[in-house]
Coordinates of C-alpha atoms in Angstrom, one line a residue:
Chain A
X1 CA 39.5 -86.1 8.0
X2 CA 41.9 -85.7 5.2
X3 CA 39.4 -86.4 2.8
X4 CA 37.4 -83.6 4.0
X5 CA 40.2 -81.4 3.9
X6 CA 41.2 -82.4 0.5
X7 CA 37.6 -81.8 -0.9
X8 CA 37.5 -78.0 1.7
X9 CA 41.1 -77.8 -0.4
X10 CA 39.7 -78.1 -4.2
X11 CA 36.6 -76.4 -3.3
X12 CA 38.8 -73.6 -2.0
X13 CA 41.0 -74.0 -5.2
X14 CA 38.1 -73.5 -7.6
X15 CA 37.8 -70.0 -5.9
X16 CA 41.0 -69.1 -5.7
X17 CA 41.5 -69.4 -9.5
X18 CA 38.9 -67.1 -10.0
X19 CA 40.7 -64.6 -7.3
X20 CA 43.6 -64.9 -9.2
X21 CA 41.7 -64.0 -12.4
X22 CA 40.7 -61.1 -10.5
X23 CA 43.7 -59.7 -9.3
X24 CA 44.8 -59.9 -12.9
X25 CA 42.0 -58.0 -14.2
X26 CA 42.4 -55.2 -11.6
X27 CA 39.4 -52.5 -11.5
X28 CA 39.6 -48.9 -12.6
X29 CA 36.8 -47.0 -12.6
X30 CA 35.9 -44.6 -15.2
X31 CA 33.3 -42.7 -13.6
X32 CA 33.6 -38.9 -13.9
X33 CA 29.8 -37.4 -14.5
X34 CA 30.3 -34.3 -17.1
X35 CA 29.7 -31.1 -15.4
X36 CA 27.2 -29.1 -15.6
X37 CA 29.1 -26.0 -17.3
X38 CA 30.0 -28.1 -20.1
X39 CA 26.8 -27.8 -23.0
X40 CA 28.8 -30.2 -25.6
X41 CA 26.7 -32.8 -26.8
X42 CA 27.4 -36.2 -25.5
X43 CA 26.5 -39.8 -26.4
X44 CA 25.9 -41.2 -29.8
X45 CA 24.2 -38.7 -31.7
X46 CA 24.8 -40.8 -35.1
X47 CA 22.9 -43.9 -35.8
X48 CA 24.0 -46.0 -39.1
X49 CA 21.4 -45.9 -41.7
X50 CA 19.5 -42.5 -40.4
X51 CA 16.3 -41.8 -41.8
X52 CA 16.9 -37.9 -40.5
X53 CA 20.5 -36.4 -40.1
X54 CA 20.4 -33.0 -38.8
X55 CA 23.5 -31.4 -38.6
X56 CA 24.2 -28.0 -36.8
X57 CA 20.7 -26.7 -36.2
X58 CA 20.4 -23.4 -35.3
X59 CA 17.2 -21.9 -34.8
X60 CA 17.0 -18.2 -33.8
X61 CA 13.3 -16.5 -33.0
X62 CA 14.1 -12.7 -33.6
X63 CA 17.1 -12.4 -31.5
X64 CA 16.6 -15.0 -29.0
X65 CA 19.0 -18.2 -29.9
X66 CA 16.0 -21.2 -29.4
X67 CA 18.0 -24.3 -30.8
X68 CA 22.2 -24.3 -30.6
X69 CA 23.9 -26.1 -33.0
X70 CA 22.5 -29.6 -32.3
X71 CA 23.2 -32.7 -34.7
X72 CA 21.5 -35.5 -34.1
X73 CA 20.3 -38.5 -36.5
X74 CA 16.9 -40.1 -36.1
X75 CA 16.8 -43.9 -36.5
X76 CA 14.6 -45.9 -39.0
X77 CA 12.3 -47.9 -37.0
X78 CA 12.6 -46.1 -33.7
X79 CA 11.3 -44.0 -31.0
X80 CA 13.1 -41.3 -29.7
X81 CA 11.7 -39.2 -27.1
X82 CA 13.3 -35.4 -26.2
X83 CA 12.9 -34.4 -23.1
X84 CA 13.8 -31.5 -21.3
X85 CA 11.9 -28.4 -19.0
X86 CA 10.1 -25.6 -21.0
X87 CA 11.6 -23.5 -23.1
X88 CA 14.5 -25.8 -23.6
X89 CA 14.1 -26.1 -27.2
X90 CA 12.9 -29.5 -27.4
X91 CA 9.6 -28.7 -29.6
X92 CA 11.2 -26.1 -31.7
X93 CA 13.5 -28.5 -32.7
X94 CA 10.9 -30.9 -33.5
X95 CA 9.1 -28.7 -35.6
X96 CA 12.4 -28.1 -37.3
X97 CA 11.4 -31.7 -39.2
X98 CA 8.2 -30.7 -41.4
X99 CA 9.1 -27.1 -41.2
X100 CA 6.4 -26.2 -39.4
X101 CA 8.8 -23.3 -37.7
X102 CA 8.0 -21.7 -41.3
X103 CA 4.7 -20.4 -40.1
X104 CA 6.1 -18.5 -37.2
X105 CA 7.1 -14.7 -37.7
X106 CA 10.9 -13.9 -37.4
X107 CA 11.8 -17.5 -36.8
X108 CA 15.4 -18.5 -38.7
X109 CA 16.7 -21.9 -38.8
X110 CA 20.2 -22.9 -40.1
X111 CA 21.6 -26.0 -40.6
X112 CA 21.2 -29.4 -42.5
X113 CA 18.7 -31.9 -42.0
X114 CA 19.4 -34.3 -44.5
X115 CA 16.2 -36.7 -45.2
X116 CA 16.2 -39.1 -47.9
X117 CA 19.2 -37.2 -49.8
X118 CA 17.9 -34.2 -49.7
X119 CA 18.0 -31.1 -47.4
X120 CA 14.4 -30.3 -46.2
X121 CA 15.5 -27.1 -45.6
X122 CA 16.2 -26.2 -49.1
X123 CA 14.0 -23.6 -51.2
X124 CA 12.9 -26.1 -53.8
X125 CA 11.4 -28.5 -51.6
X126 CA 7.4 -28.7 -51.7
X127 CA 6.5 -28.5 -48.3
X128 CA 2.8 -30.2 -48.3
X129 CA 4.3 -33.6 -49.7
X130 CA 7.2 -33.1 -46.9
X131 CA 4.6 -32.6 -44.2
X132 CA 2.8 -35.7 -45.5
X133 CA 6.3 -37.9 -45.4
X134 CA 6.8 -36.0 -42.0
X135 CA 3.2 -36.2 -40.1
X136 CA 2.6 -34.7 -36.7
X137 CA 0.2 -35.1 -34.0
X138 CA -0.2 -32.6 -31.5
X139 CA -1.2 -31.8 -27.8
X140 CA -4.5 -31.5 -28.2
X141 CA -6.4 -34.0 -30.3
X142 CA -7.3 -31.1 -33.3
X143 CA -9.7 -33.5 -35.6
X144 CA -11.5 -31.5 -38.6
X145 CA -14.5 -30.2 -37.5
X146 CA -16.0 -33.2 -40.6
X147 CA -16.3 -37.2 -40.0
X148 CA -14.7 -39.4 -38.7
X149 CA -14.3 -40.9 -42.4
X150 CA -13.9 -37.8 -43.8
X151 CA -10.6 -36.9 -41.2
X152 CA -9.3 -39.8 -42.3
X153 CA -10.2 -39.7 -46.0
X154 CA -9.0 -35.8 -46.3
X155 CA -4.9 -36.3 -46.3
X156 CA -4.8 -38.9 -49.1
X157 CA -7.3 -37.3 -51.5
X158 CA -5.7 -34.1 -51.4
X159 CA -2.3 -36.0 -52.3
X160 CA -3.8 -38.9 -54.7
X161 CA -3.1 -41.4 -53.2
X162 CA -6.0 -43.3 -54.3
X163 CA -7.7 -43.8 -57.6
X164 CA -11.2 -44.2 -56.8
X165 CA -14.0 -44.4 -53.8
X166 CA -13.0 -48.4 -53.3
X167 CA -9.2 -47.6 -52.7
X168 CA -9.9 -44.7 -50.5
X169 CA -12.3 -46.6 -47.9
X170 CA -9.7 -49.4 -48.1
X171 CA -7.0 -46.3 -46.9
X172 CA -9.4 -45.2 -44.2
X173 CA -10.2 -48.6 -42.7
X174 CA -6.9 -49.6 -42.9
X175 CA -5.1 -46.6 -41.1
X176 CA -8.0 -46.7 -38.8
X177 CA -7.5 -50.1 -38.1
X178 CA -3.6 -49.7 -37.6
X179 CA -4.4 -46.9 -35.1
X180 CA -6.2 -49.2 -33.1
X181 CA -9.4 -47.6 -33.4
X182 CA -11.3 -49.8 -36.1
X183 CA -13.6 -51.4 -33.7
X184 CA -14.5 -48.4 -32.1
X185 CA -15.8 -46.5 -34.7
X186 CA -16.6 -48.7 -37.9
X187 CA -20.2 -47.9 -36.9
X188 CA -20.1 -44.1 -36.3
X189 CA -17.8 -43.4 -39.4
X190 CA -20.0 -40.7 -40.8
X191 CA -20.3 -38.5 -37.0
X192 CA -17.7 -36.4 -36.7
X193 CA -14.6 -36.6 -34.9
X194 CA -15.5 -34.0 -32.3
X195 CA -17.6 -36.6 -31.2
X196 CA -15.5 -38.7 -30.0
X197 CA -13.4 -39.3 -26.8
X198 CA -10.1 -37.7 -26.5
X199 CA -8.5 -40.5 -26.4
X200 CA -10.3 -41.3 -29.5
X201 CA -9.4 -38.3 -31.2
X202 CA -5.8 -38.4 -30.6
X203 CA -5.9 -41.6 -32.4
X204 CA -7.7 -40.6 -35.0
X205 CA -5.1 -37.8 -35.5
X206 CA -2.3 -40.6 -35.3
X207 CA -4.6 -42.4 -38.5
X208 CA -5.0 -39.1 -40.1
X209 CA -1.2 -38.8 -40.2
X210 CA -0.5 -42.6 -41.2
X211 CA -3.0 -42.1 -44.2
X212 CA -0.7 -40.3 -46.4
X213 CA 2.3 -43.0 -45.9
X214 CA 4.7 -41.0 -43.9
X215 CA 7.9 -42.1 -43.1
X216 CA 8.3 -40.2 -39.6
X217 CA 5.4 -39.2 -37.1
X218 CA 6.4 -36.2 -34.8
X219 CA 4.3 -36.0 -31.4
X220 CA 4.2 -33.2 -29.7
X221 CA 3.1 -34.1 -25.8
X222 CA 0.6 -36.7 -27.2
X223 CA -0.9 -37.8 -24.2
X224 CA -0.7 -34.8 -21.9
X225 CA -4.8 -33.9 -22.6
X226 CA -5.1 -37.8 -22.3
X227 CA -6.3 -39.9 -19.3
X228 CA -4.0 -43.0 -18.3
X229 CA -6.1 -45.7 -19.9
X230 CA -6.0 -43.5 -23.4
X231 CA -2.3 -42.8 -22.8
X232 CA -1.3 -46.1 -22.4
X233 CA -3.2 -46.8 -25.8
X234 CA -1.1 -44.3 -27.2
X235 CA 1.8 -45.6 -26.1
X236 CA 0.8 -49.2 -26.9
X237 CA 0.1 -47.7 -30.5
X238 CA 3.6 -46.2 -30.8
X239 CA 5.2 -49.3 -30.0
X240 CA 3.2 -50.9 -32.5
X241 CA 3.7 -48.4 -35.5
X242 CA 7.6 -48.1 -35.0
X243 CA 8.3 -50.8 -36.6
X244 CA 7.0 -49.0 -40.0
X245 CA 7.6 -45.7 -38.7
X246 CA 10.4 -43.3 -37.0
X247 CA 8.5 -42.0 -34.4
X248 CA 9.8 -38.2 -32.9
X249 CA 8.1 -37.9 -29.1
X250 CA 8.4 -34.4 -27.3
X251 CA 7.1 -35.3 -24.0
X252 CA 7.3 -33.3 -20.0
X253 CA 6.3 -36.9 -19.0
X254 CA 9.4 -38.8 -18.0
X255 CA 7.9 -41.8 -17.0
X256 CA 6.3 -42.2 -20.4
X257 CA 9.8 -41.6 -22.6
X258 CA 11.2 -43.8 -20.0
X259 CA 8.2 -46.4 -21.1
X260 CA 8.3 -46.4 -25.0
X261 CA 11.4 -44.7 -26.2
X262 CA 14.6 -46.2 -27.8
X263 CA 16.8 -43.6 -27.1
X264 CA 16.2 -40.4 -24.9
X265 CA 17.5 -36.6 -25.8
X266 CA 18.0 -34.6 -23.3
X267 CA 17.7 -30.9 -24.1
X268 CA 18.7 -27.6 -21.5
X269 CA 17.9 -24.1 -22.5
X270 CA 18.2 -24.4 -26.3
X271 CA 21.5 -26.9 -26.4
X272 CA 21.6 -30.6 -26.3
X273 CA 23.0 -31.9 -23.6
X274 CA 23.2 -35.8 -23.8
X275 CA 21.5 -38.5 -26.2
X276 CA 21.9 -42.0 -25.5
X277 CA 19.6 -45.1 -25.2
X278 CA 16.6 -44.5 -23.2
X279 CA 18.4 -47.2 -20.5
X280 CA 21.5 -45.8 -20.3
X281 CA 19.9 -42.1 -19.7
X282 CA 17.6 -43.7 -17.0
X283 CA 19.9 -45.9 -14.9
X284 CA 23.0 -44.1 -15.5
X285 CA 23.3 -40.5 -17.6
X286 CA 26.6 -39.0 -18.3
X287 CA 25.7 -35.6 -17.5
X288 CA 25.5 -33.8 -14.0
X289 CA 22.0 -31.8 -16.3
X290 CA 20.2 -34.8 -17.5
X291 CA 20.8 -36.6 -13.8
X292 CA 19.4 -33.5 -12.1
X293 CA 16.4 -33.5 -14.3
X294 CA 15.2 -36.6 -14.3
X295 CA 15.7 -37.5 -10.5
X296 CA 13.8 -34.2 -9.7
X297 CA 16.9 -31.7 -8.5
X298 CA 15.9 -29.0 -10.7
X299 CA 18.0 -25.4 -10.1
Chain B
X1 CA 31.3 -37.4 -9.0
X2 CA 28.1 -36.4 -7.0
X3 CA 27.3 -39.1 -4.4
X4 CA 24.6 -36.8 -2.5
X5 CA 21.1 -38.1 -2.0
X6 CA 19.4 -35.0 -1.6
X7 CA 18.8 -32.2 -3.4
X8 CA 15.2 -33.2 -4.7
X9 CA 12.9 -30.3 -5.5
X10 CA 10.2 -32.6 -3.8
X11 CA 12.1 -32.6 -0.5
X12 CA 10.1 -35.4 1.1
X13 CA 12.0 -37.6 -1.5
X14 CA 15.4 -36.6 0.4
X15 CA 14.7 -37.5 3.5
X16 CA 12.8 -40.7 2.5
X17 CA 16.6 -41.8 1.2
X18 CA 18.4 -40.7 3.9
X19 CA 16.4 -42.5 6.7
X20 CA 16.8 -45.4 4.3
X21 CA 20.7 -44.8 4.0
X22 CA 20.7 -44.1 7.8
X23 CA 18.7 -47.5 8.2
X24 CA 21.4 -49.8 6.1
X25 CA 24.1 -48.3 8.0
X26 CA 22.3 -49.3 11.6
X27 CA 21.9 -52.4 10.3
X28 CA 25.4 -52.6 9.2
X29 CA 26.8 -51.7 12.9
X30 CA 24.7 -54.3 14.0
X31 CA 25.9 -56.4 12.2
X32 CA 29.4 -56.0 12.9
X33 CA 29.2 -55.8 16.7
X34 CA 27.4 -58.8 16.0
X35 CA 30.2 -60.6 14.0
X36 CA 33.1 -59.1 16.7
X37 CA 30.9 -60.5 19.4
X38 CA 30.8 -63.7 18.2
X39 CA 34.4 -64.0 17.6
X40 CA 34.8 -63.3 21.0
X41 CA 32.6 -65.4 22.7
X42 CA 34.6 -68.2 20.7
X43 CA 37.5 -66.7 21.9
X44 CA 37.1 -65.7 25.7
X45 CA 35.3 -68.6 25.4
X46 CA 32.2 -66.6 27.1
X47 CA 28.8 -68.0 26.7
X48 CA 27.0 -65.0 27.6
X49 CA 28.1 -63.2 24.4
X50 CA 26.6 -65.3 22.7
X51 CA 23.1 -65.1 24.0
X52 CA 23.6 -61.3 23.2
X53 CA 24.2 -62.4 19.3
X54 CA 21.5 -64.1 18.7
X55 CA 19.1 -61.5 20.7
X56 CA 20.7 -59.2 17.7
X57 CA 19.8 -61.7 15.2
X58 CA 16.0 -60.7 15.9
X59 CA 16.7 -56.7 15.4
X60 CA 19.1 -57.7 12.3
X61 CA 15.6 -59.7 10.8
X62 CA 13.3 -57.0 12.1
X63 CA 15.5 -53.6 9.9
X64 CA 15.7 -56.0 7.1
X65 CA 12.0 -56.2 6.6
X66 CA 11.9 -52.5 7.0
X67 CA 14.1 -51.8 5.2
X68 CA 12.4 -54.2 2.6
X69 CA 9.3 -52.5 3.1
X70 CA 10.8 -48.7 2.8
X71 CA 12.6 -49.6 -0.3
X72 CA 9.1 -51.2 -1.6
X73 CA 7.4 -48.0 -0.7
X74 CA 10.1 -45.6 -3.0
X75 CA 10.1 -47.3 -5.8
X76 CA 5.5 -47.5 -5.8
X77 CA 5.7 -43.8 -5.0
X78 CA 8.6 -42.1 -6.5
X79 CA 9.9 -44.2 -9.3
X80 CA 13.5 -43.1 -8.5
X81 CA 15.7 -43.4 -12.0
X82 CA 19.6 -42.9 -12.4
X83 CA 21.0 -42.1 -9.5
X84 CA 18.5 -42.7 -6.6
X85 CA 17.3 -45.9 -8.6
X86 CA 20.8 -47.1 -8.1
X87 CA 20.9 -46.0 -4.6
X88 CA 17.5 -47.6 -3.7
X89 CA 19.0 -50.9 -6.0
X90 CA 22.3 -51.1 -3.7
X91 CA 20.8 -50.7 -0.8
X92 CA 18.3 -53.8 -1.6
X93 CA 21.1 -55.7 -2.7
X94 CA 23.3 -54.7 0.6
X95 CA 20.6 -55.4 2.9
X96 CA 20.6 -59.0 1.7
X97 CA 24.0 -59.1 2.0
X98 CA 24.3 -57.9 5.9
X99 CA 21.6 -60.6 6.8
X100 CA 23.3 -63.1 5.3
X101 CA 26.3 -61.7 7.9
X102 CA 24.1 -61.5 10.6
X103 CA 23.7 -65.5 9.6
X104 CA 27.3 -66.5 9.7
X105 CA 28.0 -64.3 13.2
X106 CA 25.5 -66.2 14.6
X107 CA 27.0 -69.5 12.7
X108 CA 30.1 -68.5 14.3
X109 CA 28.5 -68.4 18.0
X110 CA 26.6 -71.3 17.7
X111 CA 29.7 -73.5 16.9
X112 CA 31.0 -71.5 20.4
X113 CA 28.9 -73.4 22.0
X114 CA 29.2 -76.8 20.9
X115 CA 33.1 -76.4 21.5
X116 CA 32.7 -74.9 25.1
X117 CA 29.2 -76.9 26.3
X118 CA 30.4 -80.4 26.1
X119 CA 32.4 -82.9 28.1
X120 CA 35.4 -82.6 26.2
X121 CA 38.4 -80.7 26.6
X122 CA 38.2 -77.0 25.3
X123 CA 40.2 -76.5 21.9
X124 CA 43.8 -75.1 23.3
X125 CA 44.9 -71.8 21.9
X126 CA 47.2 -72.7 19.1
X127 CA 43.9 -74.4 17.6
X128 CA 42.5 -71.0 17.6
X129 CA 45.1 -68.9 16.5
X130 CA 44.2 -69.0 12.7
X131 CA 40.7 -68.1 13.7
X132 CA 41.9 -64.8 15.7
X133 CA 44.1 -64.0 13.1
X134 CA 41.0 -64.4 10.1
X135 CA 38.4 -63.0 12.3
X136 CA 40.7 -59.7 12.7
X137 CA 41.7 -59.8 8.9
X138 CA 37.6 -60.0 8.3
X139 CA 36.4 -57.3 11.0
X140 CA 38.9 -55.2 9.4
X141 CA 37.3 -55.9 5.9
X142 CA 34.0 -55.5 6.9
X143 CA 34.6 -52.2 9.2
X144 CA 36.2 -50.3 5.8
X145 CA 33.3 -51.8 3.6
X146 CA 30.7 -50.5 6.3
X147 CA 32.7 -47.3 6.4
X148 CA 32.7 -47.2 2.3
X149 CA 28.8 -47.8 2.6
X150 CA 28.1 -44.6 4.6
X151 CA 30.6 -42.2 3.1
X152 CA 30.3 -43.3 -0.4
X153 CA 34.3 -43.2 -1.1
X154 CA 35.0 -44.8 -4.7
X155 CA 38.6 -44.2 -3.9
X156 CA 38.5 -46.6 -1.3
X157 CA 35.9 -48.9 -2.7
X158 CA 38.1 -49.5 -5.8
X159 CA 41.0 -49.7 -2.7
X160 CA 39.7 -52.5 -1.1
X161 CA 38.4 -54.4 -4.1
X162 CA 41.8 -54.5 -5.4
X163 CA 43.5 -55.4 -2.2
X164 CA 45.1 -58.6 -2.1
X165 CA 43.3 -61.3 -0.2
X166 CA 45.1 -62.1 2.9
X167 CA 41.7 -63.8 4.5
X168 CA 42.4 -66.6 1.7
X169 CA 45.8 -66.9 2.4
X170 CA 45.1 -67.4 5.5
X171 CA 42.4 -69.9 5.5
X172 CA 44.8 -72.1 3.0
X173 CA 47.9 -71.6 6.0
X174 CA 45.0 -72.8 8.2
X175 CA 44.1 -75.9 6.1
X176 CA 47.4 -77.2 6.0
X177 CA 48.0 -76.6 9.3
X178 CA 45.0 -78.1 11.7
X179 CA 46.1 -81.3 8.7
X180 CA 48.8 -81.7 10.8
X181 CA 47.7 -80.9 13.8
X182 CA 45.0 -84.1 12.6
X183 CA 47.4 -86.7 12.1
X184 CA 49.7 -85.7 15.0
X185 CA 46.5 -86.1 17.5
X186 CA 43.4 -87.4 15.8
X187 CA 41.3 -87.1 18.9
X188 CA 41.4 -83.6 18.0
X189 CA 39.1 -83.9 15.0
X190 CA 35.7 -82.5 16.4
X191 CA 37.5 -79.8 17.1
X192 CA 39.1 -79.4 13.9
X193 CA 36.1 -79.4 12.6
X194 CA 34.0 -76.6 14.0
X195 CA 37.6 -74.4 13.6
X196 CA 36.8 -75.0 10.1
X197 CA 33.6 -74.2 9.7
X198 CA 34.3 -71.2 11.2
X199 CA 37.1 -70.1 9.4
X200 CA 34.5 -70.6 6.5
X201 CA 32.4 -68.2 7.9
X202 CA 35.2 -65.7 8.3
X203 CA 35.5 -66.4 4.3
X204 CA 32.0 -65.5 3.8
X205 CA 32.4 -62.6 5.9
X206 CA 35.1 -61.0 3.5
X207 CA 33.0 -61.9 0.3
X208 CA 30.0 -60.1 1.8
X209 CA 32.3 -56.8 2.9
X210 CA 33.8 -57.1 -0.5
X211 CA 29.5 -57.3 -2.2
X212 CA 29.1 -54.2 0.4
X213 CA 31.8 -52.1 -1.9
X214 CA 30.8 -53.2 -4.8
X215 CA 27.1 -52.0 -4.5
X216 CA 29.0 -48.8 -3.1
X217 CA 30.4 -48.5 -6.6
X218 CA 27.2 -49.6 -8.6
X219 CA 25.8 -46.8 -6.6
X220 CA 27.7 -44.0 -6.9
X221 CA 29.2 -45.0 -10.4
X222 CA 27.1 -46.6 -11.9
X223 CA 29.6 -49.2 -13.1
X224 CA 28.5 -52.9 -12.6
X225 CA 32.1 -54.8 -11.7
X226 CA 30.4 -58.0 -10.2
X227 CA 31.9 -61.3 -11.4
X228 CA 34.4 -58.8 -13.2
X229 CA 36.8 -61.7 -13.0
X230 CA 34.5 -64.1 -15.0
X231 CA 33.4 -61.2 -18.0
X232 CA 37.4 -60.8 -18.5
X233 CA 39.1 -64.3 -18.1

């Protein structure tokens, strides 16, 4: 009997000690959610090493204020998703990145978005080589109405990227083949990309962009058009091509940011509410807005 | 901070969690009468009570599944995140936890049984005065944890979790204790024995009402503090 005690008495030791260590170690909770009145930006909206810094973007259509003063850095060789209801801001900003807002009437954007030393926003940059560097691929799969070779081929003959007939096919197969989409076409390169399913044709968008060596690919609601087996190529594809690219995903699809993004941004009638990593913003967001818009309590 | 489970634009989604939160808590109170009752029955020594514990065993099992099965059915059709993931998370997590209680009431009224049911000499009273005083020490435990579960209070939760542990003090006082009672009258050893066993129980009790808060806290915080005392040491 005492032996059983004496063993009930150690075994009872052993988790005592670790009571003890407890008490020691007493738990506060930090918990407090940031409310929704507050629009500062929070999480880490730096990364070390960006390949895009934007600082203080402002982007104004006419008189209506679009994007407010949002700073965020975009990563080397990751996938960030924005997310955030319509009208929030979330594409303009995108668009911010190969100046695509350019081509719109009255729209004004302020700010810095540093990329590879220089501002992209500055007068003396080209902007065709920066929408080659910066490539985007849109909602709707928008192949030239030309070959499936030739939508391929078009981007890095107009920029020189290759010396002769040899290089370029060598370009086409192999941005066709990193898009995932070699072995669906390699016989039917000369019928044109219309032809094609959509999922086909958003791919063939996504090797369009990667033909002229970019360093970012924007995507604007990629796989919206898209059925579930083609989005989940898409998304497959992404997770492949981050590791060369930074990839910039606008999405309504929560699900799918949840899926293949790094970090999530969360956007709310032109400011940015909350960045973080896409697990963090999922399982436990800092902000009373990004909580009620991703569990579905919207207004 | 928010701890409200409804609000969803698809309102469906609100009441799905709230019969799933109402579910926990029934199998909670279960739970608990089913622990009290057990305690009793050892202590009126009443053999009746404890054919009503384990009848409540078989409800305790049959919300469990349910419960298994409703949490199953939220997360294929409503892929909660944040918030109601966490919810639908600590209540898996608790409902594993109350059965495990349901287990160690009915522990508890089994051993009632072999001390009253046999030729021997019932266990006198001051053999049972550490359990009384542990079983009330761990009712009270569990009843604030239960109570933390359904209101969602991280004021208390944090409370209790820092409380100090009087159900381990008391077990150790009851160790050294029935020793002596031992070697002053060794035929009471089968006795001792089953006392034991079920002051272990009453252990097990308090670490399950102490897991009950701490989901409570995953839940509405979001903070993981399991095994807090093993990440800092």
């Amino acid at each position: 009997m005492a032996d059983i005690v004496e063993i009930e008495q150690q075994d009872n030791q052993i988790e005592r000690r670790k009571k003890e260590r407890r008490k020691q170690t007493r738990i506060h909770l930090q918990t407090a959610i940031v409310t929704r009145d507050n629009r500062q930006t929070i999480g880490e909206i730096t990364v070390a090493d960006p390949r895009i810094r934007c600082t203080d973007i402002d982007v104004f259509y006419g008189d209506k204020h679009a994007v407010r003063n949002v700073t965020l850095d975009i990563g080397r060789q990751e996938i960030i998703a924005m997310i955030g209801p319509s009208g929030c801001g979330k594409s303009t900003f995108l668009r911010c990145f190969n100046r695509m807002n350019d081509t719109i009437e009255n729209c004004h954007v302020t700010g810095k978005i540093m990329m590879d030393g220089q501002d992209i926003n500055d007068k003396s940059i080209d902007v065709v080589p920066l929408r080659a560097k910066v490539g985007m691929v849109f909602q709707k799969p928008n192949p030239f109405p030309k070959s499936v070779y030739e939508n391929v081929a078009f981007g890095p003959r107009i920029h020189g990227l290759a010396k002769d007939k040899v290089e370029l096919d060598e370009i086409v197969v192999t941005s066709l083949k990193r898009a995932g989409l070699w072995e669906e076409v390699k016989d039917r390169l000369d019928q044109p990309g219309t032809s094609l399913s959509g999922g086909q044709q958003q791919r063939l968008c996504i090797a369009r962009a990667i033909a002229v060596n970019p360093e970012v690919i924007l995507m604007d609601e990629p796989c919206s058009a898209l059925d579930p087996i083609a989005t989940t190529k898409i998304e497959e594809l992404m997770d492949k091509l981050c590791a060369d690219y930074s990839i910039v995903i606008v999405t309504h699809n929560m699900q799918q940011a949840a899926r293949v993004s790094h970090r999530t941004a969360y956007f709310h009638l032109g400011d940015l509410i909350e960045v973080g990593t896409t697990e963090q913003i999922f399982t436990k967001p800092g902000h009373q807005l990004t909580e009620d818009y991703i569990t579905g309590r919207f207004g | 901070m928010s701890t409200r489970l409804e609000g969803h634009t698809f309102r469906r989604f609100d009441g799905e969690l709230y019969r799933l939160h109402t579910e926990v808590l029934q199998m909670a109170g279960l739970v608990y009468d089913q622990v009290q009752m057990a305690l009793e029955s050892l202590q009126q020594q009443n053999l009746d009570i404890v054919r009503i514990v384990n009848e409540r065993e078989s409800q305790v099992d049959a919300l469990e599944k349910n419960i298994d099965s409703a949490i199953t059915e939220i997360l294929a059709k409503r892929s909660p995140v944040a918030r109601d993931l966490r919810a639908v998370m600590a209540f898996s997590k608790a409902v594993t936890d109350l059965e495990r209680l349901g287990d160690e009431a009915t522990k508890i009224a089994y051993i009632a049984t072999t001390l009253y049911n046999n030729e021997h000499t019932n266990p006198s009273n001051y053999l049972l005065r550490d359990v009384s005083v542990m079983g009330k020490l761990a009712c009270a435990l569990l009843k604030e944890a239960i109570e933390i579960l359904d209101v969602l209070d991280l004021e208390r939760a944090e409370k209790l979790l820092n409380s100090h542990d009087d159900l381990d003090e008391e077990f150790q006082a009851g160790l050294r204790r029935l020793t002596t009672y031992v070697l002053e009258d060794a035929r009471n050893v089968g006795h001792i024995i089953n006392i034991v066993l079920v002051m272990k129980s009453l252990m097990r009790v308090g670490e399950h009402a102490r897991n009950l808060a701490e989901y409570a806290v995953y839940m509405v915080s979001g903070e993981d503090i399991r095994h807090t005392e093993i990440e800092q040491a």
